[in-house]
mmCIF file of C-alpha atoms in Angstrom:
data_model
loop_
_atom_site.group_PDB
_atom_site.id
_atom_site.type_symbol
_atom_site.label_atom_id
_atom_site.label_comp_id
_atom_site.label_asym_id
_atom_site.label_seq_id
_atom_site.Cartn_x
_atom_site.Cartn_y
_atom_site.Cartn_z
ATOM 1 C CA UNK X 1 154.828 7.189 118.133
ATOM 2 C CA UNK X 2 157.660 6.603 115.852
ATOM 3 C CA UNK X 3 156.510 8.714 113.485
ATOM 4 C CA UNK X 4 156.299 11.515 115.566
ATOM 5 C CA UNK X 5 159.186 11.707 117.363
ATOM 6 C CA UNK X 6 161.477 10.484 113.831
ATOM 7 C CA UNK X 7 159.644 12.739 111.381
ATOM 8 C CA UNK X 8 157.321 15.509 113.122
ATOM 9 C CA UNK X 9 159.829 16.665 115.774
ATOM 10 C CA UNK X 10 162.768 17.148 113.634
ATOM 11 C CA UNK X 11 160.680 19.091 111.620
ATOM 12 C CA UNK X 12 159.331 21.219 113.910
ATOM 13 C CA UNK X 13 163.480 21.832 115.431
ATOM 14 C CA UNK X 14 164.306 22.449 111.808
ATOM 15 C CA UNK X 15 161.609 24.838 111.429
ATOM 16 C CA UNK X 16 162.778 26.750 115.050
ATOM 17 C CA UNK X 17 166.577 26.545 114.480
ATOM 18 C CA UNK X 18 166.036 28.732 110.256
ATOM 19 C CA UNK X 19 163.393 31.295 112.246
ATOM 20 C CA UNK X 20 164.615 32.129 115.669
ATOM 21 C CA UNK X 21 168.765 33.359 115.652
ATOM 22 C CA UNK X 22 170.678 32.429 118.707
ATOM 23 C CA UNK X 23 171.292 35.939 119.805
ATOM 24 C CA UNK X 24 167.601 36.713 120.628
ATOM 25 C CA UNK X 25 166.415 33.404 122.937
ATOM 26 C CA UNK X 26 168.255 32.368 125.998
ATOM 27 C CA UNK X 27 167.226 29.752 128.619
ATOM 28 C CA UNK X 28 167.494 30.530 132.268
ATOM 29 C CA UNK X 29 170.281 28.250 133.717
ATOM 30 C CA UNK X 30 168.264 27.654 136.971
ATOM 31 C CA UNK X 31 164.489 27.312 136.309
ATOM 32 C CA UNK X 32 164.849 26.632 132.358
ATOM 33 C CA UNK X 33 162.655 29.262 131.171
ATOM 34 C CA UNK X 34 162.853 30.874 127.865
ATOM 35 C CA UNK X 35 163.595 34.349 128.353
ATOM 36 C CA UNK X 36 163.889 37.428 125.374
ATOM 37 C CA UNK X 37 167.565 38.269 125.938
ATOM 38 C CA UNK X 38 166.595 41.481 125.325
ATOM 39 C CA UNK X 39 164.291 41.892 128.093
ATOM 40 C CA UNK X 40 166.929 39.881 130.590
ATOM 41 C CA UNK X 41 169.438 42.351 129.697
ATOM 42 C CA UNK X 42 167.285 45.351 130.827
ATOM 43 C CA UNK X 43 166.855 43.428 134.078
ATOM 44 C CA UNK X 44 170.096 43.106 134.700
ATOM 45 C CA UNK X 45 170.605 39.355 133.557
ATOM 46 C CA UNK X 46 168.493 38.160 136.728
ATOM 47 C CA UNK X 47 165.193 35.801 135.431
ATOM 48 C CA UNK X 48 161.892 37.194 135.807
ATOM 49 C CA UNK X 49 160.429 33.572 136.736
ATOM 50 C CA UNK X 50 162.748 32.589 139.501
ATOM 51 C CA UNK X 51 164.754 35.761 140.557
ATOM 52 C CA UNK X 52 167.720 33.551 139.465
ATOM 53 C CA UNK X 53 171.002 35.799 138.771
ATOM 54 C CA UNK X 54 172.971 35.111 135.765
ATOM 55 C CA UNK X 55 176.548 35.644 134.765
ATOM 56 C CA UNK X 56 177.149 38.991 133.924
ATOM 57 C CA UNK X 57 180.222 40.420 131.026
ATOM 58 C CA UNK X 58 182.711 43.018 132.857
ATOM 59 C CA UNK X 59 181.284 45.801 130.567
ATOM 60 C CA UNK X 60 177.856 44.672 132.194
ATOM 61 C CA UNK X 61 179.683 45.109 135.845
ATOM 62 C CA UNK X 62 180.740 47.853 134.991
ATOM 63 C CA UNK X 63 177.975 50.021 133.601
ATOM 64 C CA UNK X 64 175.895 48.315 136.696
ATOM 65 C CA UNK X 65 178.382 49.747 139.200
ATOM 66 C CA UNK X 66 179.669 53.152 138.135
ATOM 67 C CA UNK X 67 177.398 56.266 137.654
ATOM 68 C CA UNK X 68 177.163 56.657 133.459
ATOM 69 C CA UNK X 69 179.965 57.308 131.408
ATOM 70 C CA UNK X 70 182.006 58.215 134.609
ATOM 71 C CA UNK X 71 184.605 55.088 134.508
ATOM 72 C CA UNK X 72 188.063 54.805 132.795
ATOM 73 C CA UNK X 73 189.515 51.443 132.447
ATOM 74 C CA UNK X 74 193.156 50.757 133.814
ATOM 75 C CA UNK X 75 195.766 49.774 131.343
ATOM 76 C CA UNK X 76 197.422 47.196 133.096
ATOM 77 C CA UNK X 77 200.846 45.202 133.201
ATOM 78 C CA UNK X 78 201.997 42.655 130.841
ATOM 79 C CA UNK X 79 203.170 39.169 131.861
ATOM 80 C CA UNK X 80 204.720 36.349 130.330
ATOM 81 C CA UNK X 81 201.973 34.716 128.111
ATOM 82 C CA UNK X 82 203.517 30.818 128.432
ATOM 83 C CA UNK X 83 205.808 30.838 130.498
ATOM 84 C CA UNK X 84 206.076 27.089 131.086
ATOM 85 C CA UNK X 85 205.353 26.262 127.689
ATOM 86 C CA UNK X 86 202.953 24.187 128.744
ATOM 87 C CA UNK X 87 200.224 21.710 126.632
ATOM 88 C CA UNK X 88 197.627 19.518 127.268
ATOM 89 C CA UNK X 89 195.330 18.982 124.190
ATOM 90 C CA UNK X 90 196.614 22.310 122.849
ATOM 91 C CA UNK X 91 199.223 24.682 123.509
ATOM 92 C CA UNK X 92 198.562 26.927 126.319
ATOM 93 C CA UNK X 93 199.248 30.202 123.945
ATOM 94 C CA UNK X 94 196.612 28.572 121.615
ATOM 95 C CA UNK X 95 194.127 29.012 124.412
ATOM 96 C CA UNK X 96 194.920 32.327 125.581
ATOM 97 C CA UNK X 97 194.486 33.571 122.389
ATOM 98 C CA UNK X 98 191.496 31.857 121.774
ATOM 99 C CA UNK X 99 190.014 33.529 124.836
ATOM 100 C CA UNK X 100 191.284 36.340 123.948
ATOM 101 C CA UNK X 101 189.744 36.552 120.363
ATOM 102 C CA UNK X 102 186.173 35.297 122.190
ATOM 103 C CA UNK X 103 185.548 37.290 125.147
ATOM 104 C CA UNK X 104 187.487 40.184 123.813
ATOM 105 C CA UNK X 105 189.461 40.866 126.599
ATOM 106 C CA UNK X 106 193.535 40.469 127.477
ATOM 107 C CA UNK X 107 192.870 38.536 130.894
ATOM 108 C CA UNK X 108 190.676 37.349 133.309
ATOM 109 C CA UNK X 109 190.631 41.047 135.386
ATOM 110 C CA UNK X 110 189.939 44.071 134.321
ATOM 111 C CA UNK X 111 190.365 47.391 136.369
ATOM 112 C CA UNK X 112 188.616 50.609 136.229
ATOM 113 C CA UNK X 113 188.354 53.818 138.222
ATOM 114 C CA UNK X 114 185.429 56.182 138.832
ATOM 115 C CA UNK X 115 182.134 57.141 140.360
ATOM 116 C CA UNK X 116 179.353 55.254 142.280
ATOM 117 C CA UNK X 117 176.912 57.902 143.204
ATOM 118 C CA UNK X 118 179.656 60.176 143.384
ATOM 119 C CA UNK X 119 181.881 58.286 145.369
ATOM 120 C CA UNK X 120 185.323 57.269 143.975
ATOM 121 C CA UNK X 121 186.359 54.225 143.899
ATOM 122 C CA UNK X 122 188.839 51.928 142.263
ATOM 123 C CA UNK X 123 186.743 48.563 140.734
ATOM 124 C CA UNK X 124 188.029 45.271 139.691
ATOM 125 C CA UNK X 125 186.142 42.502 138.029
ATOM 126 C CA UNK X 126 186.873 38.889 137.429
ATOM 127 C CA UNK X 127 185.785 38.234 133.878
ATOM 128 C CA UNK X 128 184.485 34.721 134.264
ATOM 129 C CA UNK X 129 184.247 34.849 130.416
ATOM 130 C CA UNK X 130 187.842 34.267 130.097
ATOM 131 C CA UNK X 131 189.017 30.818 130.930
ATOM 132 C CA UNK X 132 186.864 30.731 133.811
ATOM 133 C CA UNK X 133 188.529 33.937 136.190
ATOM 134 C CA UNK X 134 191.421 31.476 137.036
ATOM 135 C CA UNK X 135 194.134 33.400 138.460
ATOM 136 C CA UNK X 136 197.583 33.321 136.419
ATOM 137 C CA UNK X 137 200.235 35.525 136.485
ATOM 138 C CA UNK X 138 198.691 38.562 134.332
ATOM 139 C CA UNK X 139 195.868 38.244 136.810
ATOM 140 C CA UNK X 140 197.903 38.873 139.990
ATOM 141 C CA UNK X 141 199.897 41.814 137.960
ATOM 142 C CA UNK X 142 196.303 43.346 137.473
ATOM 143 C CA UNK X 143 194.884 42.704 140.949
ATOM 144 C CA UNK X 144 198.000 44.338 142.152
ATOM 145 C CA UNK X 145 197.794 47.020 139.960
ATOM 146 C CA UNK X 146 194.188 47.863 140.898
ATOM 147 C CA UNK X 147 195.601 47.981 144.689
ATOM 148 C CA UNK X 148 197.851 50.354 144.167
ATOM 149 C CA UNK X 149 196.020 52.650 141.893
ATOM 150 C CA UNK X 150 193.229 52.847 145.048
ATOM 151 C CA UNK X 151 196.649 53.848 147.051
ATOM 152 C CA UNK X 152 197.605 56.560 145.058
ATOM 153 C CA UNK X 153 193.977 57.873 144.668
ATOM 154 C CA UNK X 154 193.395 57.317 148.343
ATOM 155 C CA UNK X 155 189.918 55.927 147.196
ATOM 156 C CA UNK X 156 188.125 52.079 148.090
ATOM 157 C CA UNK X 157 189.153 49.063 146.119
ATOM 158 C CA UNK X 158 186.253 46.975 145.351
ATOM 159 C CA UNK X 159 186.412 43.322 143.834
ATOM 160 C CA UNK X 160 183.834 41.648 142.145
ATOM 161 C CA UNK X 161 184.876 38.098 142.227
ATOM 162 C CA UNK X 162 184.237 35.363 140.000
ATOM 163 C CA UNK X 163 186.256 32.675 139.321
ATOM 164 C CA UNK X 164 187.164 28.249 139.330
ATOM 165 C CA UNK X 165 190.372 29.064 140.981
ATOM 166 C CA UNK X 166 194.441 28.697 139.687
ATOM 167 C CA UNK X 167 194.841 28.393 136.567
ATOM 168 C CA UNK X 168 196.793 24.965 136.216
ATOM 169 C CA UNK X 169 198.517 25.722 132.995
ATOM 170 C CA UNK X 170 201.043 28.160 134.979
ATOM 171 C CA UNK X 171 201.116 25.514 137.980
ATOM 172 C CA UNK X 172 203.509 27.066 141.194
ATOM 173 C CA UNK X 173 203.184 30.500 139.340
ATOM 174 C CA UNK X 174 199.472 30.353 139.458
ATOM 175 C CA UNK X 175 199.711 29.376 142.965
ATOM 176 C CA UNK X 176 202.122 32.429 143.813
ATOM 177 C CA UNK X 177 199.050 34.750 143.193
ATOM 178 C CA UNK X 178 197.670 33.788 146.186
ATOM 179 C CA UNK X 179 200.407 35.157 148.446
ATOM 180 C CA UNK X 180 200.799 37.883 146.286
ATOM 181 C CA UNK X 181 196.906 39.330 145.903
ATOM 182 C CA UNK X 182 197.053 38.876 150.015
ATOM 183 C CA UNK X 183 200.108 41.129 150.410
ATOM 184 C CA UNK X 184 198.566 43.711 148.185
ATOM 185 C CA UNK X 185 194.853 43.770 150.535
ATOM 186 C CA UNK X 186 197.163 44.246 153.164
ATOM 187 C CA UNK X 187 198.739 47.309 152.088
ATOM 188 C CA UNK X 188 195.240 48.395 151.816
ATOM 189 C CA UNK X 189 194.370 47.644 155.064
ATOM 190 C CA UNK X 190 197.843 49.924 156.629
ATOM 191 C CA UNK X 191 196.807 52.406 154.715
ATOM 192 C CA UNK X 192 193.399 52.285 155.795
ATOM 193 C CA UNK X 193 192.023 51.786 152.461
ATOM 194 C CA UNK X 194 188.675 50.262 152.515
ATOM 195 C CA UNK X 195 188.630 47.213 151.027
ATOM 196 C CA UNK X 196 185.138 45.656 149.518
ATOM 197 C CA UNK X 197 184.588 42.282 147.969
ATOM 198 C CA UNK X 198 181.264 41.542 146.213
ATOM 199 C CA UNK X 199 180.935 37.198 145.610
ATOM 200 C CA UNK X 200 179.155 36.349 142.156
ATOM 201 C CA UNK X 201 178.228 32.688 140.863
ATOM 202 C CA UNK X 202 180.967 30.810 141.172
ATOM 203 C CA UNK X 203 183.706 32.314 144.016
ATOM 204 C CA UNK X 204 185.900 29.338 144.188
ATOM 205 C CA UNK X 205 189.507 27.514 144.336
ATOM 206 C CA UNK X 206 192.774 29.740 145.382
ATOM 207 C CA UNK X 207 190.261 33.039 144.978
ATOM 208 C CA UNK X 208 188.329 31.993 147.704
ATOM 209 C CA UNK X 209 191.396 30.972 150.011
ATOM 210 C CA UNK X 210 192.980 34.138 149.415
ATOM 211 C CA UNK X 211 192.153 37.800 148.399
ATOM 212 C CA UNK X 212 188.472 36.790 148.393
ATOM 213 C CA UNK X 213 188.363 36.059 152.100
ATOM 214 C CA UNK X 214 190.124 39.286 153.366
ATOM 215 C CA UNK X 215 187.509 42.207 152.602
ATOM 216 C CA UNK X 216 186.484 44.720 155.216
ATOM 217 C CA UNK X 217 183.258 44.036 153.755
ATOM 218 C CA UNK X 218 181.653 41.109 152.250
ATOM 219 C CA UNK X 219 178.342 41.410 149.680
ATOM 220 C CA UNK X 220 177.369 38.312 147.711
ATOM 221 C CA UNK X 221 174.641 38.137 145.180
ATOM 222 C CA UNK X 222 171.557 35.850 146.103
ATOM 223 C CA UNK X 223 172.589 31.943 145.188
ATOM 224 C CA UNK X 224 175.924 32.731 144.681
ATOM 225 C CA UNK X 225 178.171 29.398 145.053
ATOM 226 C CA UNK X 226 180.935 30.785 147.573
ATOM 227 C CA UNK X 227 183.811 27.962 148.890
ATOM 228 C CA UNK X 228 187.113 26.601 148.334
ATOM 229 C CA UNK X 229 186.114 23.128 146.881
ATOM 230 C CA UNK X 230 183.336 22.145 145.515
ATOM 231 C CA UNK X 231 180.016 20.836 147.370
ATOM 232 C CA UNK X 232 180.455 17.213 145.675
ATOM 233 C CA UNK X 233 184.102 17.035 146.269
ATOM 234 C CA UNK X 234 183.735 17.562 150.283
ATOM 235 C CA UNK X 235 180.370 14.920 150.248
ATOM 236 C CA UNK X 236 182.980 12.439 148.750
ATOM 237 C CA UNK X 237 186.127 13.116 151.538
ATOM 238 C CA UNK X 238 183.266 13.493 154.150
ATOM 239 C CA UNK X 239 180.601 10.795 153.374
ATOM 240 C CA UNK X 240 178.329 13.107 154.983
ATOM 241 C CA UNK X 241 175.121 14.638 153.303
ATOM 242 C CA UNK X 242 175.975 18.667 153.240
ATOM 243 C CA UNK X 243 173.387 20.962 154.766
ATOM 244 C CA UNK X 244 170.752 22.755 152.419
ATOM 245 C CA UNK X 245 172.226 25.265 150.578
ATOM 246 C CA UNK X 246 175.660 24.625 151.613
ATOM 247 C CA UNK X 247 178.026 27.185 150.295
ATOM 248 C CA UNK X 248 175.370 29.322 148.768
ATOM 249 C CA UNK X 249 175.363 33.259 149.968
ATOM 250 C CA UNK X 250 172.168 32.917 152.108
ATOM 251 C CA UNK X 251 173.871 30.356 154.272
ATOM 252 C CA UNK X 252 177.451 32.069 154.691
ATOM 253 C CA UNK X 253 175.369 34.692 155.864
ATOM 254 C CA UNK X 254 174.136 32.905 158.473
ATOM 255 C CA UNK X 255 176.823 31.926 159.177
ATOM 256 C CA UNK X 256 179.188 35.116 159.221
ATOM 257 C CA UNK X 257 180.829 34.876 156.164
ATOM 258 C CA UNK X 258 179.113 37.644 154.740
ATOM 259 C CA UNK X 259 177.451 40.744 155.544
ATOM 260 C CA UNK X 260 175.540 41.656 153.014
ATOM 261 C CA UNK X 261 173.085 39.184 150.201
ATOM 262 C CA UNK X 262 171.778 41.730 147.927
ATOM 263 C CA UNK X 263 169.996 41.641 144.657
ATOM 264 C CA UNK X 264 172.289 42.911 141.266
ATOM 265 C CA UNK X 265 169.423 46.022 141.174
ATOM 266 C CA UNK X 266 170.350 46.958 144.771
ATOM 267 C CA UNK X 267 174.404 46.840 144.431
ATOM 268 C CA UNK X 268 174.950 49.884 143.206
ATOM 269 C CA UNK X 269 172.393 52.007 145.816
ATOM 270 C CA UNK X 270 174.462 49.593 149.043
ATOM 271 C CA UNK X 271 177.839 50.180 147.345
ATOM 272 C CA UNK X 272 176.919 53.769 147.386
ATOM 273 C CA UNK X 273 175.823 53.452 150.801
ATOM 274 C CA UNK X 274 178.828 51.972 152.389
ATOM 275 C CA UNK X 275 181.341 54.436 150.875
ATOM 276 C CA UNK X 276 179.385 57.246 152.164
ATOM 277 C CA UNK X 277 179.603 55.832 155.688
ATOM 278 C CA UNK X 278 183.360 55.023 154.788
ATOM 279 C CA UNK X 279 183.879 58.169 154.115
ATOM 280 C CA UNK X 280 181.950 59.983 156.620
ATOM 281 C CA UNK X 281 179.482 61.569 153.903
ATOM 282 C CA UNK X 282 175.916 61.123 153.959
ATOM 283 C CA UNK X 283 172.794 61.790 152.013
ATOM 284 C CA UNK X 284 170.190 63.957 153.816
ATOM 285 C CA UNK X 285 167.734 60.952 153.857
ATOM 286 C CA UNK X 286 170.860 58.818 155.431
ATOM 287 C CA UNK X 287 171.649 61.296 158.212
ATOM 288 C CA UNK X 288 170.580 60.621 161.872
ATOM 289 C CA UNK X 289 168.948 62.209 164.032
#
């Protein structure tokens, strides 16, 4: 037995790590299976084996959501980058940059504006990819900027959400989002803006107590984990064993939390749906008689 595990299997790992690359293998998170990324990515990051749906890049939101090349991407407003000079194990500049350099983005939102079947509307995604969506101050600047750009266009503001909550290296000004991102939904709302948030895997912290909670209408993607804290952290304040799937989409919907669990390759057609309705236009196939 020794000899296998000391000298065949590192052999064999050897032998897989020189002829397989990283970039073309990629395990599925829930079930473990090996999946072809480039297969995955043509089915829109959700696993074959267990219908399990994986986290997606904004471009990959993006290109899922609007009608091809029919979106424009929102320059948006600059904030202080430390502004409490703060550091833990590194300086919190160090890390922004850092994230910056990896995911290739400026912050954890990015805006964009265009078509969905040929319905405008004014999109925002939570780039997960980026220190984990937590909300700073560049992130409320953006959310707020997205708000009013649906405003001036008249069009819906939709929010795919994504995110572990404040970000705790701008402490009180992280928390000021919150108020913030909730005054801006309700200028929405007095306008009579349609307002449309979709949950992804994770939807948590400060996101989830604010802006999150507020849509006119609430889609979540199948599994999704949707709540303020975390399902471990209430078993320990509780000492009560949680129901099954607590906090997941299927169960909010159960519950009336949200309206709508679809499946990544049905957003688009239900986004398209709703603004239709929303904006009293219909397909012929949609009409009634």
């Amino acid at each position: 037995m020794s000899w296998l595990t000391e000298f065949v299997r590192p052999k064999i790992q050897g032998f897989l790590k020189k002829e397989v690359p990283d970039n073309v293998w990629k395990n599925c998170d829930s079930c473990g299976q090996m999946l072809l990324i480039k297969d995955l990515e043509k089915n829109l990051n959700i696993c074959p084996h267990c219908n399990h749906h994986m986290r997606a890049s904004v471009t990959q939101r993006f290109d899922w959501t609007f009608d091809p090349n029919s979106y424009t991407r929102l320059d948006l407003p600059k904030a202080p980058v430390d502004p409490l000079q703060f550091k833990d194990k590194k300086k919190y500049a160090d890390r922004l940059k850092e994230n910056k350099t990896k995911s290739q983005l400026d912050e954890s939102i990015v805006v964009a504006h265009g078509t969905i079947e040929g319905q405008k509307a004014v999109v925002a995604v939570m780039a997960f990819e980026f220190m984990a969506g937590t909300m700073g101050a560049a992130f409320g600047e953006g959310f707020i900027a997205a708000a009013r750009l649906a405003l001036a266009q008249q069009t819906p503001l939709i929010v795919y959400t994504a995110s572990g909550g404040a970000r705790m290296q701008e402490g009180m000004l992280s928390l000021m989002q919150m108020p913030r991102t909730v005054i801006a939904v309700e200028m929405l709302k007095e306008a009579g803006i349609p307002y449309i948030v979709v949950f992804t895997d994770p939807t948590t912290g400060g996101v989830t107590a604010s802006f999150a909670m507020l849509g006119d209408i609430h889609i979540a993607e199948p599994n999704a984990l949707i709540g303020f804290a975390g399902p471990r952290v209430i078993e320990n304040t509780v000492h009560e064993k949680l129901p099954e799937g607590f906090q997941r989409s299927e169960y909010l919907l159960e519950h009336g939390m949200v309206d709508i669990v679809a499946s990544r390759k049905e957003l688009r057609p239900t986004l398209a749906k709703i603004l239709r309705l929303l904006s009293n236009t219909t397909q012929p196939s949609e009409k009634v008689a």
